[in-house]
CSV table of C-alpha atoms in Angstrom, one decimal:
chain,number,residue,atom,x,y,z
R,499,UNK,CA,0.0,0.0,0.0
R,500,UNK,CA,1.6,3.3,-1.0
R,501,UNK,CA,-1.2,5.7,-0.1
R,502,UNK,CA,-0.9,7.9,3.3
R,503,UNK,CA,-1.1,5.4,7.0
R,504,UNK,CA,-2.2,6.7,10.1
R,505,UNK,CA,-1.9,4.6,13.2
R,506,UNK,CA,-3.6,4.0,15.3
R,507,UNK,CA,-7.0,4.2,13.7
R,508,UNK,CA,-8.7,4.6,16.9
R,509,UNK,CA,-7.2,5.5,20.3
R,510,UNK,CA,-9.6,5.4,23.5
R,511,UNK,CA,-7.8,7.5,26.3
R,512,UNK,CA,-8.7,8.9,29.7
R,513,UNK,CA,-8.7,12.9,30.4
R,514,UNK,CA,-5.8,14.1,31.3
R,515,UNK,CA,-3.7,11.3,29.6
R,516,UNK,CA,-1.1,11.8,26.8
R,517,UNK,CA,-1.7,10.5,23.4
R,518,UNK,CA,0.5,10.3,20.1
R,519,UNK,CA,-0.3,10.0,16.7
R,520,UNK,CA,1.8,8.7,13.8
R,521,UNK,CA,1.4,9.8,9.9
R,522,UNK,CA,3.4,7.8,7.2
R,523,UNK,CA,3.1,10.4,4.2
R,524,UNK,CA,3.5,8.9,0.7
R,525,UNK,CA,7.5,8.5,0.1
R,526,UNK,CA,7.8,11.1,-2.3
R,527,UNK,CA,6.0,13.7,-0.8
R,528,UNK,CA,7.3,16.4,0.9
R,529,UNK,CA,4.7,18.5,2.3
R,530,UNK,CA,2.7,17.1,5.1
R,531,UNK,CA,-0.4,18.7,6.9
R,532,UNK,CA,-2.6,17.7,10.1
R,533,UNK,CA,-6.3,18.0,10.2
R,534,UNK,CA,-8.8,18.1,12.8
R,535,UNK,CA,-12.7,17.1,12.1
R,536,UNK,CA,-15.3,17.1,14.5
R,537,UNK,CA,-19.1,15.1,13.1
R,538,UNK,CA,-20.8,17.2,10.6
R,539,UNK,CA,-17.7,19.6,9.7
R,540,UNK,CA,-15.5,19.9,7.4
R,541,UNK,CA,-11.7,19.3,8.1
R,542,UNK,CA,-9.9,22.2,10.0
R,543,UNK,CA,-6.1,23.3,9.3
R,544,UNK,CA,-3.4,22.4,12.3
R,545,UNK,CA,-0.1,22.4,11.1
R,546,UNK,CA,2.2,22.2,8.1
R,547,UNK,CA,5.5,20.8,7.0
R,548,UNK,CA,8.0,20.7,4.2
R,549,UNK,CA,10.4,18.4,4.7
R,550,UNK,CA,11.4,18.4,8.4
R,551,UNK,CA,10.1,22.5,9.4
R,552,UNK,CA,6.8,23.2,10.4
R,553,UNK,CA,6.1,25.9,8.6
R,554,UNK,CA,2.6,27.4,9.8
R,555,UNK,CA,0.3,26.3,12.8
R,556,UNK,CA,-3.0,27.1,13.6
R,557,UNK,CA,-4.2,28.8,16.5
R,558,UNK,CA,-6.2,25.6,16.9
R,559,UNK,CA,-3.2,23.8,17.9
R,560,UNK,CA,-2.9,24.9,21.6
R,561,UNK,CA,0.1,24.7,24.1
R,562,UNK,CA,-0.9,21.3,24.6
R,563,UNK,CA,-0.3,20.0,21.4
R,564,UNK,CA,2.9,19.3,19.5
R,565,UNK,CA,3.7,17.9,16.2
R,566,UNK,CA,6.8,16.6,14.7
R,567,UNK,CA,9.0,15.6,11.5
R,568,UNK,CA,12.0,14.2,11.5
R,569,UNK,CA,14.1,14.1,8.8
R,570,UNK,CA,11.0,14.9,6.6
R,571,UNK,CA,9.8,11.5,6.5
R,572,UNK,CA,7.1,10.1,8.7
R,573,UNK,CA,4.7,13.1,11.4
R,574,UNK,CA,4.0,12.5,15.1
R,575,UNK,CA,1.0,14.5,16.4
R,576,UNK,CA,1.0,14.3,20.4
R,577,UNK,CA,-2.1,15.6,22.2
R,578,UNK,CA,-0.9,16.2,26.0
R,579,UNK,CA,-3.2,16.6,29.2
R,580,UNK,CA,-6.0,15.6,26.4
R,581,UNK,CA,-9.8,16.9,27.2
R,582,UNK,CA,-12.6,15.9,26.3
R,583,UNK,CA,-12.8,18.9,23.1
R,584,UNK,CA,-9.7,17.0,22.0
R,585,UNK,CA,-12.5,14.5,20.8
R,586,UNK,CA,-12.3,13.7,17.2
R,587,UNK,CA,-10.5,12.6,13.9
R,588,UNK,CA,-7.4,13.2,13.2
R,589,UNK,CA,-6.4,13.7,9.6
R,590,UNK,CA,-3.2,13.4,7.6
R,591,UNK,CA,-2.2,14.6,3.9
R,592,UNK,CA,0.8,14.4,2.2
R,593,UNK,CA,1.1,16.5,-1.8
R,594,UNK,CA,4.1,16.8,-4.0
R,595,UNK,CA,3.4,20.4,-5.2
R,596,UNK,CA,3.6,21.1,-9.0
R,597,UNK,CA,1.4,23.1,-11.2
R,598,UNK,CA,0.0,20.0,-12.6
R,599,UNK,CA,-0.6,18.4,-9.1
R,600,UNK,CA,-1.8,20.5,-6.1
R,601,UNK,CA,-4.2,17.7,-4.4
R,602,UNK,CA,-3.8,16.4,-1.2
R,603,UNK,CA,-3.7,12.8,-0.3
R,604,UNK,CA,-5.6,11.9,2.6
R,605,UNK,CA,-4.6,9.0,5.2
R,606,UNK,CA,-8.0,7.3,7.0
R,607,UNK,CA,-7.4,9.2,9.9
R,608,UNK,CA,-7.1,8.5,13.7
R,609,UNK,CA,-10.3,8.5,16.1
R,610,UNK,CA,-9.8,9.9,19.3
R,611,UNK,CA,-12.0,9.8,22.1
R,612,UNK,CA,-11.8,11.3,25.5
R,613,UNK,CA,-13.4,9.6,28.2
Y,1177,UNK,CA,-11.7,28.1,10.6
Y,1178,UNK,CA,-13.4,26.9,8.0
Y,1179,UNK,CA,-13.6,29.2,4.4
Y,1180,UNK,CA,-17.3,29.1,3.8
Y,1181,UNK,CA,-20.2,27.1,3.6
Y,1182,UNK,CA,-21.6,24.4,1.2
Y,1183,UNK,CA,-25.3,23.9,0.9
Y,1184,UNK,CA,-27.4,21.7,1.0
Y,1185,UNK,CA,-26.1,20.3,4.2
Y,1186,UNK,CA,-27.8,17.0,3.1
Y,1187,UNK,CA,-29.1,15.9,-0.3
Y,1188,UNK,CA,-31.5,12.7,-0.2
Y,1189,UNK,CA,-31.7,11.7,-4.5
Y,1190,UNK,CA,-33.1,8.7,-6.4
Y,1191,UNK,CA,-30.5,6.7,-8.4
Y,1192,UNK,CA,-30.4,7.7,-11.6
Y,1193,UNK,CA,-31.0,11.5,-10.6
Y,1194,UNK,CA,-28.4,14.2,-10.6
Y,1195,UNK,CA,-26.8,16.1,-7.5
Y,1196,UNK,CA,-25.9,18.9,-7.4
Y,1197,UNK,CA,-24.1,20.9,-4.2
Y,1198,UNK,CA,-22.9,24.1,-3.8
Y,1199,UNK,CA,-20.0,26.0,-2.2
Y,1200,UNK,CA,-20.0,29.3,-1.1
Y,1201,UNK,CA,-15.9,31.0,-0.4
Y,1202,UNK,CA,-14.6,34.3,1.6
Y,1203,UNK,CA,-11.6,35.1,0.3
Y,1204,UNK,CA,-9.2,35.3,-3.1
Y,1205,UNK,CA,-8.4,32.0,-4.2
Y,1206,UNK,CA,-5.7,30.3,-6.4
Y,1207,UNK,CA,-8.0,27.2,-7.0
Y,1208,UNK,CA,-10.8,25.2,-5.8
Y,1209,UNK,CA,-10.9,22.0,-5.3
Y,1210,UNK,CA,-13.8,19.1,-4.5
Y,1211,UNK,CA,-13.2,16.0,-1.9
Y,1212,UNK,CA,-15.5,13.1,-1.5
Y,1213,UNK,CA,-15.4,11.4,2.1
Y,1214,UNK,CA,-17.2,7.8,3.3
Y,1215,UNK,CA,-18.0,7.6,6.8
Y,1216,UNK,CA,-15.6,7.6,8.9
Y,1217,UNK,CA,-12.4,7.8,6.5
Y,1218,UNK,CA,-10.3,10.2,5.1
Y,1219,UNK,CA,-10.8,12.3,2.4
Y,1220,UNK,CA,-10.7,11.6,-1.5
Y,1221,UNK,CA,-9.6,14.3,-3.8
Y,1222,UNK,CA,-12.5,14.2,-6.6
Y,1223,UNK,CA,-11.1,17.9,-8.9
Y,1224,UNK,CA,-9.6,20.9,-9.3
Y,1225,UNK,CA,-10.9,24.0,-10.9
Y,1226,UNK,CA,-8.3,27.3,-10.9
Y,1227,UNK,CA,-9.1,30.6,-10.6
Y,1228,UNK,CA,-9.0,31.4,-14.1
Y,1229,UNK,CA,-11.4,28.5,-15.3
Y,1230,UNK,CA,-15.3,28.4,-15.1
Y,1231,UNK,CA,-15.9,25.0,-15.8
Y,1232,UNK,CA,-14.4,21.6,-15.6
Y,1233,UNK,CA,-15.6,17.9,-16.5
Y,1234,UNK,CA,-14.2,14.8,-14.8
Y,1235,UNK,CA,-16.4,11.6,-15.6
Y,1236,UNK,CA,-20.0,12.0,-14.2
Y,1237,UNK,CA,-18.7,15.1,-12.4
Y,1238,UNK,CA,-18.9,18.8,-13.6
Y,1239,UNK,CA,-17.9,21.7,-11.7
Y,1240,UNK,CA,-18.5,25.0,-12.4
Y,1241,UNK,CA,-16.3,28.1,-10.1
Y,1242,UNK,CA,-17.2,31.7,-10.4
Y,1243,UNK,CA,-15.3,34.1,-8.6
Y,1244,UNK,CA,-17.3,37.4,-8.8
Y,1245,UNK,CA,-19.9,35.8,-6.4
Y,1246,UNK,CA,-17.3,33.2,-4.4
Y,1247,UNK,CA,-18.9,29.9,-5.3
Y,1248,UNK,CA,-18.7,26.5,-6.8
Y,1249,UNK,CA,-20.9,24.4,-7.8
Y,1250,UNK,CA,-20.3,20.5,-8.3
Y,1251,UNK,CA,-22.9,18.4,-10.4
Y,1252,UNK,CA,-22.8,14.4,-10.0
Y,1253,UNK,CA,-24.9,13.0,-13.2
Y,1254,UNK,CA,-26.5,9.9,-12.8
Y,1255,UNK,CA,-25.9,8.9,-9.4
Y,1256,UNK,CA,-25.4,5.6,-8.0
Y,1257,UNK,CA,-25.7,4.3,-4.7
Y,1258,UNK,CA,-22.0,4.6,-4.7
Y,1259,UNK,CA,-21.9,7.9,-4.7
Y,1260,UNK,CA,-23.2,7.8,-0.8
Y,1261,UNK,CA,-21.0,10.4,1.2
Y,1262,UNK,CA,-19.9,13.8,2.2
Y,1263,UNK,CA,-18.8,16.0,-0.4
Y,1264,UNK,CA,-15.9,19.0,0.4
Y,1265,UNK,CA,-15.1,21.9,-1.2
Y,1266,UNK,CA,-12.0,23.5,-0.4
Y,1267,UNK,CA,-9.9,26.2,-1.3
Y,1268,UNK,CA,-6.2,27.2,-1.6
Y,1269,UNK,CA,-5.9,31.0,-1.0
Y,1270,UNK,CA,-3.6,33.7,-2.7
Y,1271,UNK,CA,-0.8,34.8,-0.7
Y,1272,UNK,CA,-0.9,31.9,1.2
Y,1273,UNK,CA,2.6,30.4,1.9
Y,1274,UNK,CA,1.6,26.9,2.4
Y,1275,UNK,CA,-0.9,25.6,-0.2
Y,1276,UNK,CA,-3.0,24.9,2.7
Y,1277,UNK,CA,-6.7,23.7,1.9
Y,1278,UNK,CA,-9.5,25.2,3.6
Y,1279,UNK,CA,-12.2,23.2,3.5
Y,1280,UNK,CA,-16.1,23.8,3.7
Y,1281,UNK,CA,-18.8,22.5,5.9
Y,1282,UNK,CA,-19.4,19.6,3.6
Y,1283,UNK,CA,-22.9,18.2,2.0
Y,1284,UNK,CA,-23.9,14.7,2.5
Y,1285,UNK,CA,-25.2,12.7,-0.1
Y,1286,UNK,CA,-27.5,10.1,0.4
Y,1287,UNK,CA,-28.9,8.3,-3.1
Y,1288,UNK,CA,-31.1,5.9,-2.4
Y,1289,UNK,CA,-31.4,2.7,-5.3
Protein backbone atom coordinates (compact mmCIF):
# COMPACT_ATOMS: atom_id res chain seq x y z
CA UNK A 1 0.00 0.00 0.00
CA UNK A 2 1.63 3.32 -1.05
CA UNK A 3 -1.20 5.66 -0.14
CA UNK A 4 -0.86 7.95 3.33
CA UNK A 5 -1.12 5.36 6.96
CA UNK A 6 -2.24 6.67 10.13
CA UNK A 7 -1.86 4.64 13.18
CA UNK A 8 -3.59 4.00 15.32
CA UNK A 9 -7.02 4.21 13.67
CA UNK A 10 -8.70 4.61 16.92
CA UNK A 11 -7.16 5.54 20.27
CA UNK A 12 -9.64 5.41 23.47
CA UNK A 13 -7.76 7.47 26.30
CA UNK A 14 -8.72 8.93 29.74
CA UNK A 15 -8.68 12.91 30.39
CA UNK A 16 -5.77 14.07 31.29
CA UNK A 17 -3.66 11.34 29.58
CA UNK A 18 -1.08 11.82 26.80
CA UNK A 19 -1.73 10.48 23.36
CA UNK A 20 0.54 10.30 20.10
CA UNK A 21 -0.32 9.98 16.69
CA UNK A 22 1.85 8.73 13.84
CA UNK A 23 1.41 9.84 9.94
CA UNK A 24 3.39 7.78 7.16
CA UNK A 25 3.14 10.44 4.21
CA UNK A 26 3.47 8.88 0.66
CA UNK A 27 7.54 8.53 0.09
CA UNK A 28 7.82 11.12 -2.29
CA UNK A 29 6.02 13.72 -0.79
CA UNK A 30 7.32 16.35 0.90
CA UNK A 31 4.66 18.53 2.26
CA UNK A 32 2.74 17.09 5.06
CA UNK A 33 -0.44 18.70 6.88
CA UNK A 34 -2.63 17.75 10.06
CA UNK A 35 -6.32 18.04 10.22
CA UNK A 36 -8.80 18.13 12.76
CA UNK A 37 -12.70 17.06 12.07
CA UNK A 38 -15.32 17.09 14.51
CA UNK A 39 -19.07 15.11 13.11
CA UNK A 40 -20.84 17.22 10.58
CA UNK A 41 -17.68 19.64 9.71
CA UNK A 42 -15.48 19.86 7.39
CA UNK A 43 -11.68 19.29 8.12
CA UNK A 44 -9.88 22.17 10.04
CA UNK A 45 -6.10 23.34 9.33
CA UNK A 46 -3.39 22.45 12.35
CA UNK A 47 -0.13 22.38 11.07
CA UNK A 48 2.20 22.16 8.05
CA UNK A 49 5.49 20.80 7.05
CA UNK A 50 7.96 20.75 4.20
CA UNK A 51 10.44 18.43 4.65
CA UNK A 52 11.41 18.43 8.37
CA UNK A 53 10.13 22.50 9.40
CA UNK A 54 6.76 23.18 10.44
CA UNK A 55 6.14 25.90 8.59
CA UNK A 56 2.62 27.42 9.84
CA UNK A 57 0.32 26.34 12.78
CA UNK A 58 -3.01 27.12 13.64
CA UNK A 59 -4.23 28.82 16.49
CA UNK A 60 -6.25 25.64 16.92
CA UNK A 61 -3.19 23.76 17.86
CA UNK A 62 -2.87 24.89 21.56
CA UNK A 63 0.11 24.70 24.11
CA UNK A 64 -0.86 21.33 24.62
CA UNK A 65 -0.25 20.04 21.43
CA UNK A 66 2.87 19.35 19.50
CA UNK A 67 3.69 17.94 16.18
CA UNK A 68 6.84 16.62 14.71
CA UNK A 69 9.04 15.65 11.53
CA UNK A 70 11.99 14.17 11.54
CA UNK A 71 14.08 14.12 8.76
CA UNK A 72 11.02 14.94 6.62
CA UNK A 73 9.82 11.46 6.51
CA UNK A 74 7.06 10.12 8.66
CA UNK A 75 4.74 13.06 11.41
CA UNK A 76 4.01 12.54 15.09
CA UNK A 77 1.02 14.51 16.39
CA UNK A 78 0.97 14.32 20.39
CA UNK A 79 -2.05 15.63 22.22
CA UNK A 80 -0.87 16.24 26.02
CA UNK A 81 -3.16 16.65 29.21
CA UNK A 82 -6.01 15.59 26.45
CA UNK A 83 -9.81 16.87 27.22
CA UNK A 84 -12.57 15.87 26.31
CA UNK A 85 -12.82 18.85 23.13
CA UNK A 86 -9.72 17.00 22.04
CA UNK A 87 -12.46 14.50 20.76
CA UNK A 88 -12.28 13.74 17.24
CA UNK A 89 -10.51 12.65 13.86
CA UNK A 90 -7.38 13.23 13.21
CA UNK A 91 -6.44 13.71 9.58
CA UNK A 92 -3.19 13.42 7.62
CA UNK A 93 -2.19 14.61 3.86
CA UNK A 94 0.75 14.38 2.18
CA UNK A 95 1.15 16.48 -1.81
CA UNK A 96 4.11 16.77 -3.99
CA UNK A 97 3.36 20.38 -5.21
CA UNK A 98 3.59 21.12 -9.00
CA UNK A 99 1.45 23.07 -11.17
CA UNK A 100 -0.02 19.96 -12.55
CA UNK A 101 -0.61 18.36 -9.10
CA UNK A 102 -1.75 20.45 -6.09
CA UNK A 103 -4.24 17.68 -4.40
CA UNK A 104 -3.83 16.41 -1.18
CA UNK A 105 -3.74 12.78 -0.27
CA UNK A 106 -5.62 11.86 2.62
CA UNK A 107 -4.64 8.99 5.23
CA UNK A 108 -8.00 7.31 7.05
CA UNK A 109 -7.41 9.15 9.88
CA UNK A 110 -7.15 8.49 13.74
CA UNK A 111 -10.31 8.50 16.05
CA UNK A 112 -9.75 9.94 19.26
CA UNK A 113 -12.00 9.81 22.11
CA UNK A 114 -11.79 11.32 25.51
CA UNK A 115 -13.44 9.64 28.23
CA UNK B 1 -11.66 28.12 10.65
CA UNK B 2 -13.42 26.90 7.99
CA UNK B 3 -13.65 29.17 4.43
CA UNK B 4 -17.27 29.07 3.80
CA UNK B 5 -20.20 27.14 3.64
CA UNK B 6 -21.58 24.37 1.25
CA UNK B 7 -25.30 23.89 0.93
CA UNK B 8 -27.42 21.66 0.96
CA UNK B 9 -26.12 20.35 4.19
CA UNK B 10 -27.83 17.01 3.10
CA UNK B 11 -29.15 15.94 -0.28
CA UNK B 12 -31.50 12.70 -0.24
CA UNK B 13 -31.69 11.70 -4.48
CA UNK B 14 -33.10 8.72 -6.41
CA UNK B 15 -30.48 6.75 -8.44
CA UNK B 16 -30.41 7.66 -11.60
CA UNK B 17 -31.04 11.48 -10.65
CA UNK B 18 -28.42 14.23 -10.61
CA UNK B 19 -26.77 16.08 -7.54
CA UNK B 20 -25.87 18.89 -7.45
CA UNK B 21 -24.10 20.86 -4.18
CA UNK B 22 -22.90 24.14 -3.76
CA UNK B 23 -20.01 26.01 -2.21
CA UNK B 24 -19.98 29.25 -1.10
CA UNK B 25 -15.93 31.05 -0.40
CA UNK B 26 -14.59 34.32 1.62
CA UNK B 27 -11.64 35.10 0.31
CA UNK B 28 -9.20 35.26 -3.10
CA UNK B 29 -8.38 31.95 -4.16
CA UNK B 30 -5.71 30.27 -6.41
CA UNK B 31 -8.00 27.24 -6.98
CA UNK B 32 -10.80 25.20 -5.81
CA UNK B 33 -10.88 21.98 -5.28
CA UNK B 34 -13.81 19.06 -4.54
CA UNK B 35 -13.17 15.98 -1.88
CA UNK B 36 -15.53 13.06 -1.54
CA UNK B 37 -15.36 11.42 2.12
CA UNK B 38 -17.24 7.77 3.28
CA UNK B 39 -17.99 7.56 6.81
CA UNK B 40 -15.57 7.60 8.95
CA UNK B 41 -12.40 7.80 6.51
CA UNK B 42 -10.29 10.22 5.14
CA UNK B 43 -10.78 12.29 2.43
CA UNK B 44 -10.73 11.61 -1.46
CA UNK B 45 -9.59 14.35 -3.82
CA UNK B 46 -12.46 14.22 -6.56
CA UNK B 47 -11.08 17.93 -8.87
CA UNK B 48 -9.63 20.85 -9.31
CA UNK B 49 -10.87 23.98 -10.93
CA UNK B 50 -8.34 27.28 -10.93
CA UNK B 51 -9.11 30.63 -10.63
CA UNK B 52 -9.03 31.44 -14.05
CA UNK B 53 -11.37 28.49 -15.33
CA UNK B 54 -15.31 28.44 -15.07
CA UNK B 55 -15.89 24.97 -15.81
CA UNK B 56 -14.39 21.63 -15.58
CA UNK B 57 -15.62 17.89 -16.52
CA UNK B 58 -14.19 14.76 -14.80
CA UNK B 59 -16.41 11.56 -15.61
CA UNK B 60 -19.99 12.00 -14.19
CA UNK B 61 -18.73 15.09 -12.39
CA UNK B 62 -18.90 18.84 -13.58
CA UNK B 63 -17.91 21.74 -11.66
CA UNK B 64 -18.54 25.04 -12.40
CA UNK B 65 -16.34 28.11 -10.15
CA UNK B 66 -17.17 31.71 -10.42
CA UNK B 67 -15.28 34.12 -8.61
CA UNK B 68 -17.33 37.44 -8.81
CA UNK B 69 -19.90 35.83 -6.45
CA UNK B 70 -17.28 33.18 -4.40
CA UNK B 71 -18.89 29.88 -5.30
CA UNK B 72 -18.73 26.52 -6.75
CA UNK B 73 -20.85 24.40 -7.79
CA UNK B 74 -20.30 20.45 -8.27
CA UNK B 75 -22.87 18.42 -10.36
CA UNK B 76 -22.84 14.42 -9.99
CA UNK B 77 -24.95 13.04 -13.20
CA UNK B 78 -26.47 9.87 -12.84
CA UNK B 79 -25.91 8.95 -9.44
CA UNK B 80 -25.42 5.58 -7.98
CA UNK B 81 -25.73 4.34 -4.67
CA UNK B 82 -22.03 4.56 -4.70
CA UNK B 83 -21.95 7.86 -4.66
CA UNK B 84 -23.20 7.80 -0.84
CA UNK B 85 -20.99 10.44 1.16
CA UNK B 86 -19.89 13.79 2.23
CA UNK B 87 -18.82 15.96 -0.42
CA UNK B 88 -15.91 19.03 0.43
CA UNK B 89 -15.09 21.89 -1.23
CA UNK B 90 -11.98 23.47 -0.39
CA UNK B 91 -9.91 26.20 -1.30
CA UNK B 92 -6.22 27.24 -1.64
CA UNK B 93 -5.91 31.02 -1.04
CA UNK B 94 -3.60 33.74 -2.65
CA UNK B 95 -0.82 34.77 -0.69
CA UNK B 96 -0.91 31.94 1.15
CA UNK B 97 2.62 30.40 1.91
CA UNK B 98 1.58 26.91 2.39
CA UNK B 99 -0.87 25.61 -0.20
CA UNK B 100 -2.95 24.86 2.72
CA UNK B 101 -6.69 23.72 1.89
CA UNK B 102 -9.47 25.18 3.57
CA UNK B 103 -12.24 23.16 3.55
CA UNK B 104 -16.11 23.78 3.69
CA UNK B 105 -18.80 22.54 5.93
CA UNK B 106 -19.40 19.61 3.56
CA UNK B 107 -22.87 18.17 1.95
CA UNK B 108 -23.91 14.69 2.45
CA UNK B 109 -25.20 12.72 -0.13
CA UNK B 110 -27.48 10.07 0.37
CA UNK B 111 -28.92 8.25 -3.12
CA UNK B 112 -31.08 5.91 -2.35
CA UNK B 113 -31.35 2.66 -5.27
Amino acid sequence: DTGVSQNPRHKITKRGQNVTFRCDPISEHNRLYWYRQTLGQGPEFLTYFQNEAQLEKSRLLSDRFSAERPKGSFSTLEIQRTEQGDSAMYLCASSLPSRSNEKLFFGSGTQLSVL
Amino acid sequence: SQQGEEDPQALSIQEGENATMNCSYKTSINNLQWYRQNSGRGLVHLILIRSNEREKHSGRLRVTLDTSKKSSSLLITASRAADTASYFCATVTVGGATNKLIFGTGTLLAVQP
